[in-house]
PDB file of C-alpha atoms in Angstrom:
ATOM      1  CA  UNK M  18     136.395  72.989 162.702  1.00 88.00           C
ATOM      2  CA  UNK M  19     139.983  74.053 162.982  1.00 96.00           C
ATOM      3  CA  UNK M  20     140.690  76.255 165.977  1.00 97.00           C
ATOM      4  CA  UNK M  21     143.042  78.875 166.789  1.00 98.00           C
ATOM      5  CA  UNK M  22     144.528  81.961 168.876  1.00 98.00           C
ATOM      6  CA  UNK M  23     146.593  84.769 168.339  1.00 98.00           C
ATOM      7  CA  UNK M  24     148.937  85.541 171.254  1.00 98.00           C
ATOM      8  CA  UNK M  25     151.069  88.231 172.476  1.00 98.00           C
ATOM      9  CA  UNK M  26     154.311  89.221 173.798  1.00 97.00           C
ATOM     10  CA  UNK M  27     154.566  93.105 174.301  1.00 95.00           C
ATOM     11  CA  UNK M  28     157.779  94.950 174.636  1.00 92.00           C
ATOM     12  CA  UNK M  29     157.716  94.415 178.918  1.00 93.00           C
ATOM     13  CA  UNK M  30     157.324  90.939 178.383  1.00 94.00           C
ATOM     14  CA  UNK M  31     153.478  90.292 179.156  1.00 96.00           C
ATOM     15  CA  UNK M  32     151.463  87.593 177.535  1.00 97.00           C
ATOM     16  CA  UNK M  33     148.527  87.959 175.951  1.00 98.00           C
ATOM     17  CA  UNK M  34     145.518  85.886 174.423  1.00 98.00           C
ATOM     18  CA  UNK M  35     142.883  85.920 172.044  1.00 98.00           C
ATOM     19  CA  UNK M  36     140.075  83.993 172.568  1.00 98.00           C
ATOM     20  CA  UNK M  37     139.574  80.181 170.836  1.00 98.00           C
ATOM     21  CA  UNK M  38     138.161  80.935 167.074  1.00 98.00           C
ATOM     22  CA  UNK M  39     136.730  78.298 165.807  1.00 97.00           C
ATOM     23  CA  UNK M  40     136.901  77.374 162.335  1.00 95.00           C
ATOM     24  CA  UNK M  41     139.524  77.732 159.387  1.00 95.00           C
ATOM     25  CA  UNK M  42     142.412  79.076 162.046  1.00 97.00           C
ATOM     26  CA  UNK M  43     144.782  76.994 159.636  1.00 96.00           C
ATOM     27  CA  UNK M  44     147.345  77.978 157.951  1.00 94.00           C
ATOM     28  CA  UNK M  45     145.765  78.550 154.403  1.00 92.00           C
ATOM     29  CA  UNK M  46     142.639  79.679 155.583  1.00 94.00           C
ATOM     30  CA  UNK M  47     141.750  82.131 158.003  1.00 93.00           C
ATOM     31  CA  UNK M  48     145.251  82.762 159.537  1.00 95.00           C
ATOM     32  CA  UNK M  49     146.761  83.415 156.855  1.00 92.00           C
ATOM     33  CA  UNK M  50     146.065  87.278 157.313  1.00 90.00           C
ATOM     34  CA  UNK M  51     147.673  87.110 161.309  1.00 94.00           C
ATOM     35  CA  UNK M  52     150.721  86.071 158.831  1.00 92.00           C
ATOM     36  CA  UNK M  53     150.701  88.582 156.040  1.00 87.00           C
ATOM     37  CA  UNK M  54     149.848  91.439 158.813  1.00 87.00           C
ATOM     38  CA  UNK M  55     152.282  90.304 160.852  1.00 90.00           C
ATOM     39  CA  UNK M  56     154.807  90.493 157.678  1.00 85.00           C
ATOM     40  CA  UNK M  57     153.641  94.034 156.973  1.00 78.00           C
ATOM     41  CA  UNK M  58     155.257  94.981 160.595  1.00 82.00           C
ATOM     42  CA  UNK M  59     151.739  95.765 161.753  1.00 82.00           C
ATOM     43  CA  UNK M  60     152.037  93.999 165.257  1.00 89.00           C
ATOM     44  CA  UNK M  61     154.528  96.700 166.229  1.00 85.00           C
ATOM     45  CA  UNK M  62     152.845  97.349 169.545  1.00 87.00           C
ATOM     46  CA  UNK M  63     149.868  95.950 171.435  1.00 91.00           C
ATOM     47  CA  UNK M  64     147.506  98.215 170.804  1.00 85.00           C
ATOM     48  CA  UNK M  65     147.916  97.126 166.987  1.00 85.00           C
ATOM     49  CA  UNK M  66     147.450  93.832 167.896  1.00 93.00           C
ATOM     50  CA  UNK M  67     144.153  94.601 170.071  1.00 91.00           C
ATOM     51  CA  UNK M  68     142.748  96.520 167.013  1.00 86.00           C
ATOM     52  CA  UNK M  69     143.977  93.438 164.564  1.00 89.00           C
ATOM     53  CA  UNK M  70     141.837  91.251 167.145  1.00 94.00           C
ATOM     54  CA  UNK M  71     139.213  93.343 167.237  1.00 90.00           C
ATOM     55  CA  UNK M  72     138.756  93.370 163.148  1.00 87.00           C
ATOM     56  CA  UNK M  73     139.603  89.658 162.743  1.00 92.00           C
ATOM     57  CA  UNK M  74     136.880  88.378 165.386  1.00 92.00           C
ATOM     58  CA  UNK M  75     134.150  91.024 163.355  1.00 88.00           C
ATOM     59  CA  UNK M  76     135.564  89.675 159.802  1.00 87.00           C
ATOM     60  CA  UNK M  77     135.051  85.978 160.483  1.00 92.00           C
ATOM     61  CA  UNK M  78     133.436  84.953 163.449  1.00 95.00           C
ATOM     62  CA  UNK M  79     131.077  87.757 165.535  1.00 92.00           C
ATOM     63  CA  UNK M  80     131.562  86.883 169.032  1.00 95.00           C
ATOM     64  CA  UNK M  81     130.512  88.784 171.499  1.00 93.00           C
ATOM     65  CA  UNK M  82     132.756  87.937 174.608  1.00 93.00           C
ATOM     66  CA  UNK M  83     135.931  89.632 175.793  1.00 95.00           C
ATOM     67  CA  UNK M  84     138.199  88.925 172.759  1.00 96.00           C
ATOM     68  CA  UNK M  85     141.577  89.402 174.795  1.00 97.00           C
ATOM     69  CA  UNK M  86     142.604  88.418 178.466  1.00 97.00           C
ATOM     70  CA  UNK M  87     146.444  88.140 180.157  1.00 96.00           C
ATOM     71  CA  UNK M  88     147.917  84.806 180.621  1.00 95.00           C
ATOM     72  CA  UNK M  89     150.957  84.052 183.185  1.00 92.00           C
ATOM     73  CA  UNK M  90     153.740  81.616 182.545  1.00 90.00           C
ATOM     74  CA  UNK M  91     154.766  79.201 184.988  1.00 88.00           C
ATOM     75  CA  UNK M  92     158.449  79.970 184.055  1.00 91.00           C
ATOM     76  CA  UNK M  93     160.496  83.388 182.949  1.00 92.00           C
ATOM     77  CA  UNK M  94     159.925  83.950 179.503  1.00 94.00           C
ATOM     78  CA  UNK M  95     158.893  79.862 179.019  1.00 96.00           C
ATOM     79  CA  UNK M  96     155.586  79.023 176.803  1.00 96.00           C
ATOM     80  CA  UNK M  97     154.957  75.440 177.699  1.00 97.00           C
ATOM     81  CA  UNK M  98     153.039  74.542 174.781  1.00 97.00           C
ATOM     82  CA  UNK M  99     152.789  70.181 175.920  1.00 96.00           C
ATOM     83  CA  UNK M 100     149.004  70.050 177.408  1.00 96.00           C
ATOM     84  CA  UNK M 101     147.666  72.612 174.575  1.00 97.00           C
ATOM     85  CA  UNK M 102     144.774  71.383 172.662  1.00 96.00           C
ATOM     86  CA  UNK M 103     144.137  74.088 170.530  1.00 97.00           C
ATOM     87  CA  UNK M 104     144.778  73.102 167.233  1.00 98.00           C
ATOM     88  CA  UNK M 105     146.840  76.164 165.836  1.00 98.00           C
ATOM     89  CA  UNK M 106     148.489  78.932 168.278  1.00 98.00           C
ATOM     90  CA  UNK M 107     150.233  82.039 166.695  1.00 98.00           C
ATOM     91  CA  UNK M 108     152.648  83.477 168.801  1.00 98.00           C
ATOM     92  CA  UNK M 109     153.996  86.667 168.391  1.00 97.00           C
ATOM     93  CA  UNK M 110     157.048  87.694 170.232  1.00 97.00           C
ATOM     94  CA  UNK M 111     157.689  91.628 169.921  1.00 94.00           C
ATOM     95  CA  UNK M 112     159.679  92.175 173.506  1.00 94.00           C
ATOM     96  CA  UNK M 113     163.527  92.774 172.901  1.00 91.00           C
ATOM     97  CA  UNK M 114     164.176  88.995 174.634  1.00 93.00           C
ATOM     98  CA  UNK M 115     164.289  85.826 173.332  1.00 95.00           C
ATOM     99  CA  UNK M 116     161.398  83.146 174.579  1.00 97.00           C
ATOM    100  CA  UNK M 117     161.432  79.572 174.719  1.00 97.00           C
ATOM    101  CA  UNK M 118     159.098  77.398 173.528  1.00 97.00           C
ATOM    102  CA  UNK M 119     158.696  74.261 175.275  1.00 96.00           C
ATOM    103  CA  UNK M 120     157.007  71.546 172.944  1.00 96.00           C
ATOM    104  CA  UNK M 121     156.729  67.502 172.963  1.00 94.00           C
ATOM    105  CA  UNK M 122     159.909  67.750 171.305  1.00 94.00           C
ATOM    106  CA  UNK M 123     161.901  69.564 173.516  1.00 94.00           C
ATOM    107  CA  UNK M 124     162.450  73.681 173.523  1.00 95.00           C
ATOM    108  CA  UNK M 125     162.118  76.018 170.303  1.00 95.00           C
ATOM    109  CA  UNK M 126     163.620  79.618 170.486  1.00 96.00           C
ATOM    110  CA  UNK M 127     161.471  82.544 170.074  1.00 96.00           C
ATOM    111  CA  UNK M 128     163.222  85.297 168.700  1.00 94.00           C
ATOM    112  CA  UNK M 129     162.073  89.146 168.719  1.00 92.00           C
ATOM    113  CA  UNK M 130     160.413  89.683 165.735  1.00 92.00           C
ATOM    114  CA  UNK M 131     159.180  85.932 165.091  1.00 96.00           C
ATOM    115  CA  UNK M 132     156.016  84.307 165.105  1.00 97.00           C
ATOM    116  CA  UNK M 133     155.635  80.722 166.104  1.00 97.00           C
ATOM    117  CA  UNK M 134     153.039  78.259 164.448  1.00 98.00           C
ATOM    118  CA  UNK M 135     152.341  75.669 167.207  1.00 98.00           C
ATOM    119  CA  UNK M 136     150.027  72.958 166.095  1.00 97.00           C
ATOM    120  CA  UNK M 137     148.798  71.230 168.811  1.00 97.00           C
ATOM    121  CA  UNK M 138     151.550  70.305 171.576  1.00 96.00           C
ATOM    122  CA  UNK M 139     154.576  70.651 168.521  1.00 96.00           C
ATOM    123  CA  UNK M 140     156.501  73.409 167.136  1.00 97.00           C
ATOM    124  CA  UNK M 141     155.131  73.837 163.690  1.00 96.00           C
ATOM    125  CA  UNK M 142     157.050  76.643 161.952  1.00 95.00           C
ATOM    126  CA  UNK M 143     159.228  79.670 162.689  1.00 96.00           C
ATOM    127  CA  UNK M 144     158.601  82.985 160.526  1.00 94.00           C
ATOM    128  CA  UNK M 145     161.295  85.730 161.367  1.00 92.00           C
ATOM    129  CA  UNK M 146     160.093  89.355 160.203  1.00 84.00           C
ATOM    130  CA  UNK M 147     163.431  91.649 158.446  1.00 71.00           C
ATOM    131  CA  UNK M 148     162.936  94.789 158.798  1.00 63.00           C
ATOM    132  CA  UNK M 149     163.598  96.913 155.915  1.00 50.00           C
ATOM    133  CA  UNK M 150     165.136 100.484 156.493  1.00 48.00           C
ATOM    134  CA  UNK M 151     163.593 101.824 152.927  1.00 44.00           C
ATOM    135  CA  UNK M 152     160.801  99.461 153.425  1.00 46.00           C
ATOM    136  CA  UNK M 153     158.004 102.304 152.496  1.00 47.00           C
ATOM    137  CA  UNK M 154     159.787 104.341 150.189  1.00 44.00           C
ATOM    138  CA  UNK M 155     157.578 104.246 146.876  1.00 44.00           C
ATOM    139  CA  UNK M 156     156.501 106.346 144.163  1.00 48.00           C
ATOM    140  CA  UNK M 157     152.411 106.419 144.488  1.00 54.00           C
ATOM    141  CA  UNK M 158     150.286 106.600 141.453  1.00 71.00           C
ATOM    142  CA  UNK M 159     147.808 109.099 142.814  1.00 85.00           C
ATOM    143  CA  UNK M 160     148.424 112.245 143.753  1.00 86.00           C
ATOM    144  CA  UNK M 161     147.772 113.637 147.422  1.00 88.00           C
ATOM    145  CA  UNK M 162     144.764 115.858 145.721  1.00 90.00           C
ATOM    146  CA  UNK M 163     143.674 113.009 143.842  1.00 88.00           C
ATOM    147  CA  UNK M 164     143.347 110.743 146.962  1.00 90.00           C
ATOM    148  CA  UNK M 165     141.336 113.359 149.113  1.00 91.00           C
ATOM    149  CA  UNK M 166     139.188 113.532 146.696  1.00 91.00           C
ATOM    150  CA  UNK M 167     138.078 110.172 146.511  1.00 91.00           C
ATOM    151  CA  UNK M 168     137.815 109.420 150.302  1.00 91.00           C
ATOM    152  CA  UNK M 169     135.570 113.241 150.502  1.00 90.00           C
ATOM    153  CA  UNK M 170     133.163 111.490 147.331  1.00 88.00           C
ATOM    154  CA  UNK M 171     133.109 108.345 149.130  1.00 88.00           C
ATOM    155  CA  UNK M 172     132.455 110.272 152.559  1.00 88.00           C
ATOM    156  CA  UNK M 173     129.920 112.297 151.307  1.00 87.00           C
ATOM    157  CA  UNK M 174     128.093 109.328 149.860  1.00 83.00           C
ATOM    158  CA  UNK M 175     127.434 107.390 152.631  1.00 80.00           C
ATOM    159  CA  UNK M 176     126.367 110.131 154.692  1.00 82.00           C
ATOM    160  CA  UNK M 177     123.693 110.774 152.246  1.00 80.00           C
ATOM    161  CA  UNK M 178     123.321 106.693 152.742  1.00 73.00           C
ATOM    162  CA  UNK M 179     122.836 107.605 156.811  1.00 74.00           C
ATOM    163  CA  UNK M 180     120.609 110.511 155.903  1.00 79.00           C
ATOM    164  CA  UNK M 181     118.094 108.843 153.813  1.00 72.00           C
ATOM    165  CA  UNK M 182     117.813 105.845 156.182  1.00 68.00           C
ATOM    166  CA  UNK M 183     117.452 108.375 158.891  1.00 73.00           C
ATOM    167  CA  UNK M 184     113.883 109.692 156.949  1.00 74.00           C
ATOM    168  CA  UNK M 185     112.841 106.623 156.350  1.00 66.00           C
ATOM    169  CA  UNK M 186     113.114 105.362 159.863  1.00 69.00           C
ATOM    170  CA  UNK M 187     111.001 108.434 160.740  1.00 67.00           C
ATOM    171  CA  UNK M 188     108.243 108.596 157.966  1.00 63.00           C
ATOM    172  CA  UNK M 189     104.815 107.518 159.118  1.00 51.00           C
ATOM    173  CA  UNK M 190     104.032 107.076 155.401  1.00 53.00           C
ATOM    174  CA  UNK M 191     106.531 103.923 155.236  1.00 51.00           C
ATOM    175  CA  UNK M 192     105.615 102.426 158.413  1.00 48.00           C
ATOM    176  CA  UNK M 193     104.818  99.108 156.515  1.00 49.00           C
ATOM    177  CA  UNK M 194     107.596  99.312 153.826  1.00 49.00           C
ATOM    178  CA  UNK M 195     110.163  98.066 156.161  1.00 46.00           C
ATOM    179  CA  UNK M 196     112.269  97.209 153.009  1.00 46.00           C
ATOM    180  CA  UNK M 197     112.847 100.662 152.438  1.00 49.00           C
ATOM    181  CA  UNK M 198     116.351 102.116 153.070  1.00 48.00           C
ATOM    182  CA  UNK M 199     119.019 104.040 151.434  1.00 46.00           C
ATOM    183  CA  UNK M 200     121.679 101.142 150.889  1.00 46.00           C
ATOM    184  CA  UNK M 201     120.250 101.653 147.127  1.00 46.00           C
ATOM    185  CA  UNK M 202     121.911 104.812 146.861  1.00 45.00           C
ATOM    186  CA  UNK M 203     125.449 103.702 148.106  1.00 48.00           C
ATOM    187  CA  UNK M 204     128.166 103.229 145.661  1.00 48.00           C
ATOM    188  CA  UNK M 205     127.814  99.830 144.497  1.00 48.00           C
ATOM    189  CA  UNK M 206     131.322 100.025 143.404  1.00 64.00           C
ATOM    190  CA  UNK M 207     132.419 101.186 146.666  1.00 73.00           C
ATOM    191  CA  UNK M 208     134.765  98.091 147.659  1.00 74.00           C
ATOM    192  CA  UNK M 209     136.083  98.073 144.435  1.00 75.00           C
ATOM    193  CA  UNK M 210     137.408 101.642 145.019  1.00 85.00           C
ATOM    194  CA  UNK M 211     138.549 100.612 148.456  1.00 86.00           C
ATOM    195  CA  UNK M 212     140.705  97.702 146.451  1.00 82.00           C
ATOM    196  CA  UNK M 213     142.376  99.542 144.291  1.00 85.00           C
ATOM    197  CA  UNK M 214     143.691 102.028 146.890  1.00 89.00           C
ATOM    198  CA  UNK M 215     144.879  99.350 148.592  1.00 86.00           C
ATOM    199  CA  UNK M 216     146.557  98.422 145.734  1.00 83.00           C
ATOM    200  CA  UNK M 217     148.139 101.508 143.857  1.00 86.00           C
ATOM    201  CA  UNK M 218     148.823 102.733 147.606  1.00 87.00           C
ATOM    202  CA  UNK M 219     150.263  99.171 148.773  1.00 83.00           C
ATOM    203  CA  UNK M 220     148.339  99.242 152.100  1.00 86.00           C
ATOM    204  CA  UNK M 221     148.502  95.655 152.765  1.00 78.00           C
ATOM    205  CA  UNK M 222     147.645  96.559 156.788  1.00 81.00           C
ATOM    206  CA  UNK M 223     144.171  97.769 155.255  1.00 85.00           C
ATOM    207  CA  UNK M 224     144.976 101.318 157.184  1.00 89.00           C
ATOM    208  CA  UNK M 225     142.546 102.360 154.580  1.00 92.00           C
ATOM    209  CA  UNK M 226     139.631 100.093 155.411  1.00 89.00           C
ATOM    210  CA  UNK M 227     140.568 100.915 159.183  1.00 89.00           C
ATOM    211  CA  UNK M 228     140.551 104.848 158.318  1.00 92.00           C
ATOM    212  CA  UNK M 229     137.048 104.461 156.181  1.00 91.00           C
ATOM    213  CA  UNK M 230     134.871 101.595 158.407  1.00 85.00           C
ATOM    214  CA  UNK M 231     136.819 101.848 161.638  1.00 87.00           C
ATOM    215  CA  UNK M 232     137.207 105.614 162.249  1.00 91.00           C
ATOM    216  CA  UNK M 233     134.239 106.643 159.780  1.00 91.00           C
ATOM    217  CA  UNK M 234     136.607 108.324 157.916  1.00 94.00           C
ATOM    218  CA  UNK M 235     138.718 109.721 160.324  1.00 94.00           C
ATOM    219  CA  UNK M 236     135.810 111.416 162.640  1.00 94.00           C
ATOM    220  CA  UNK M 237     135.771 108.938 165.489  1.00 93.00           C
ATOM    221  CA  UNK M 238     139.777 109.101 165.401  1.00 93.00           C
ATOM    222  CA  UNK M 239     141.853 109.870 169.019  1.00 92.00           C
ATOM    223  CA  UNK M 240     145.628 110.639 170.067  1.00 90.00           C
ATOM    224  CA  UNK M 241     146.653 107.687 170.803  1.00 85.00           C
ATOM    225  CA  UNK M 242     144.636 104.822 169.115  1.00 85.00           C
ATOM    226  CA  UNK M 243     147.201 104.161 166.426  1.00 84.00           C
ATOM    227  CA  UNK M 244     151.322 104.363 167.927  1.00 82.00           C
ATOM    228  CA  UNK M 245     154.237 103.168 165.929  1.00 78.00           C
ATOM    229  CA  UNK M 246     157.159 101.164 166.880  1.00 72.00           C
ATOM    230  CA  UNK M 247     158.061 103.609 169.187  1.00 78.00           C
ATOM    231  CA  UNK M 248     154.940 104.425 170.873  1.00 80.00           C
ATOM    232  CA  UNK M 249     154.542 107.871 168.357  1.00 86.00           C
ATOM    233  CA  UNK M 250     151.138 108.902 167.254  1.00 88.00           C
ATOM    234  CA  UNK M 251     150.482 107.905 164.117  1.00 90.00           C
ATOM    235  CA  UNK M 252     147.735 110.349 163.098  1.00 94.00           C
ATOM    236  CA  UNK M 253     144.550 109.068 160.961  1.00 95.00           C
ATOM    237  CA  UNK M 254     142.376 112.180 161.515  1.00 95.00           C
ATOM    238  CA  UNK M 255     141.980 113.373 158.257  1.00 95.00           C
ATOM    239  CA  UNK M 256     142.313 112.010 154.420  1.00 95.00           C
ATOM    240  CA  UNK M 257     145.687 114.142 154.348  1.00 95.00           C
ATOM    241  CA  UNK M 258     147.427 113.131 157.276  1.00 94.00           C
ATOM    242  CA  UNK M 259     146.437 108.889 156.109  1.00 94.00           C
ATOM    243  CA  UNK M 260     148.257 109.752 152.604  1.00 93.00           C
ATOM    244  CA  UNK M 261     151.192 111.318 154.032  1.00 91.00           C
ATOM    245  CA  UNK M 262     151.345 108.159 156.600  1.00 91.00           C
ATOM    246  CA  UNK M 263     151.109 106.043 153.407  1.00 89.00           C
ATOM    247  CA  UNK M 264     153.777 106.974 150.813  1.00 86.00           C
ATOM    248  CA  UNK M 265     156.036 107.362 154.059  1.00 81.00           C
ATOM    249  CA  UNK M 266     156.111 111.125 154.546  1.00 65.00           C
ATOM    250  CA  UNK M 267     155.483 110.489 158.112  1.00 58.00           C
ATOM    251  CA  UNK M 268     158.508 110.083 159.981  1.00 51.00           C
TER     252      UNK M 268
END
C-alpha cells in the first residue's frame, strides 16, 4: 500500500499536514488529483487546501481522525525530508519565500508556487504552477439561464429524494420493508449531468460538485468558506453567483 501526505505552506509561512493515506498516494494513482488541483491554482489559500483535504480523505479513504495538524521545522523555512518514511510527500509552497528542501542528496529549492514530490528521503520532482493573466477567459456553451435551470431541476429532485425517504422512515405500514427508499426516484443520470458541466464549463476544481454535494446546492454556504488569492469572498450561495464565478465574471 503506497502512502502519502499533502502538506502546506500558507502565505505566513506555517506548515501544515495531512494525515498518512494509505494506499495508491503515487503518482498515477490517487495523487494525481493533489497535482491537477494544484495546476488549476486551487491551493490559493489554506482554507482551499483544508476543504481539498477534507474531499480527498471522503473520496478515497473515510477516516475518521483529525485530517490536518501543524508541524514545526527545526530550521527557518528548512523541510528536512532525510528520516521520512512516508513513501510519497506533496509539498505545496504558497508563502511569497523560497524553502529548502533538505534530502539524502543534499538541498532542493522550493519556490512559491511549486509543489515538491518527495519519495521517501529524495527529491523526486519539481512542478512550478504559471499563472495565466487570461487564464479563465472563455466563451461557455450554456447560457447563464440555461445553467440555473439545470442545478434548480437537479435541486428539486433530490429534495423530493429527501422527502420520500423522510415518509418512509415514518410509515408504520413499511416497518419491515427496510429496502424501501426514494434513491429510485433520483436521476439516474445525475453524475452524468454533473460531468458534462464540468466539462462545457471547464471546472476542473469540481466547484460544481463542491456547490451541489458540499453546500447542498448552495444552502449550507457562509462568508468566508471559499476566499481567493487574496483572501476575497468568493460567493457560492446561489446557482447565479457559481456561473458568474465560472466563466470569470467575478473579479
Amino acid at each position: 500500500m503506497t502512502r502519502g501526505k499533502i502538506i502546506y505552506i500558507d502565505r505566513e509561512g506555517k506548515i501544515f499536514s495531512s494525515v498518512e493515506f494509505n494506499g495508491d498516494m503515487y503518482p498515477g494513482g490517487n495523487a494525481d488529483r493533489i497535482l491537477e488541483m494544484f495546476e488549476a491554482g486551487f491551493f490559493s489559500n489554506y482554507g482551499n487546501y483544508e476543504s481539498f483535504v477534507i474531499r480527498f480523505n471522503k473520496s478515497h479513504y473515510g477516516y475518521e481522525e483529525e485530517l490536518i495538524h501543524s508541524i514545526a521545522c527545526k530550521e527557518e523555512r528548512v523541510i528536512d525530508v532525510t528520516e521520512n518514511r512516508t513513501d510519497y510527500l506533496y509539498i505545496i509552497n504558497n508563502s511569497d519565500c523560497e524553502w529548502v528542501i533538505k534530502d539524502k542528496n543534499g538541498a532542493s529549492f522550493l519556490d512559491n508556487r511549486t509543489l515538491g514530490i518527495i519519495r521517501f528521503q529524495q527529491v523526486e520532482k519539481m512542478i512550478h504552477r504559471v499563472l495565466h493573466e487570461n487564464a479563465k477567459e472563455f466563451s461557455a456553451n450554456i447560457s447563464k439561464e440555461e445553467f440555473v435551470d439545470i442545478m434548480s431541476r437537479l435541486r428539486e429532485a433530490s429534495d423530493l429524494v429527501d422527502k420520500v425517504d423522510e415518509l418512509f422512515r415514518k410509515s408504520r405500514d413499511n416497518v419491515e420493508c427496510d429496502f424501501c427508499n426514494g434513491a429510485g426516484l433520483q436521476i439516474s443520470h445525475e453524475s452524468s449531468v454533473v460531468f458534462l458541466l464540468r466539462k462545457l464549463l471547464k471546472d476542473d476544481v469540481e466547484d460544481i460538485d463542491y456547490f451541489i454535494y458540499e453546500l447542498d446546492y448552495g444552502r449550507k454556504y457562509e462568508p468566508g468558506m471559499i476566499t481567493d488569492e487574496n483572501d476575497h469572498d468568493i460567493d457560492f450561495s446561489s446557482a447565479e453567483k457559481l456561473y458568474d464565478y465560472l466563466i470569470g465574471e467575478v473579479k
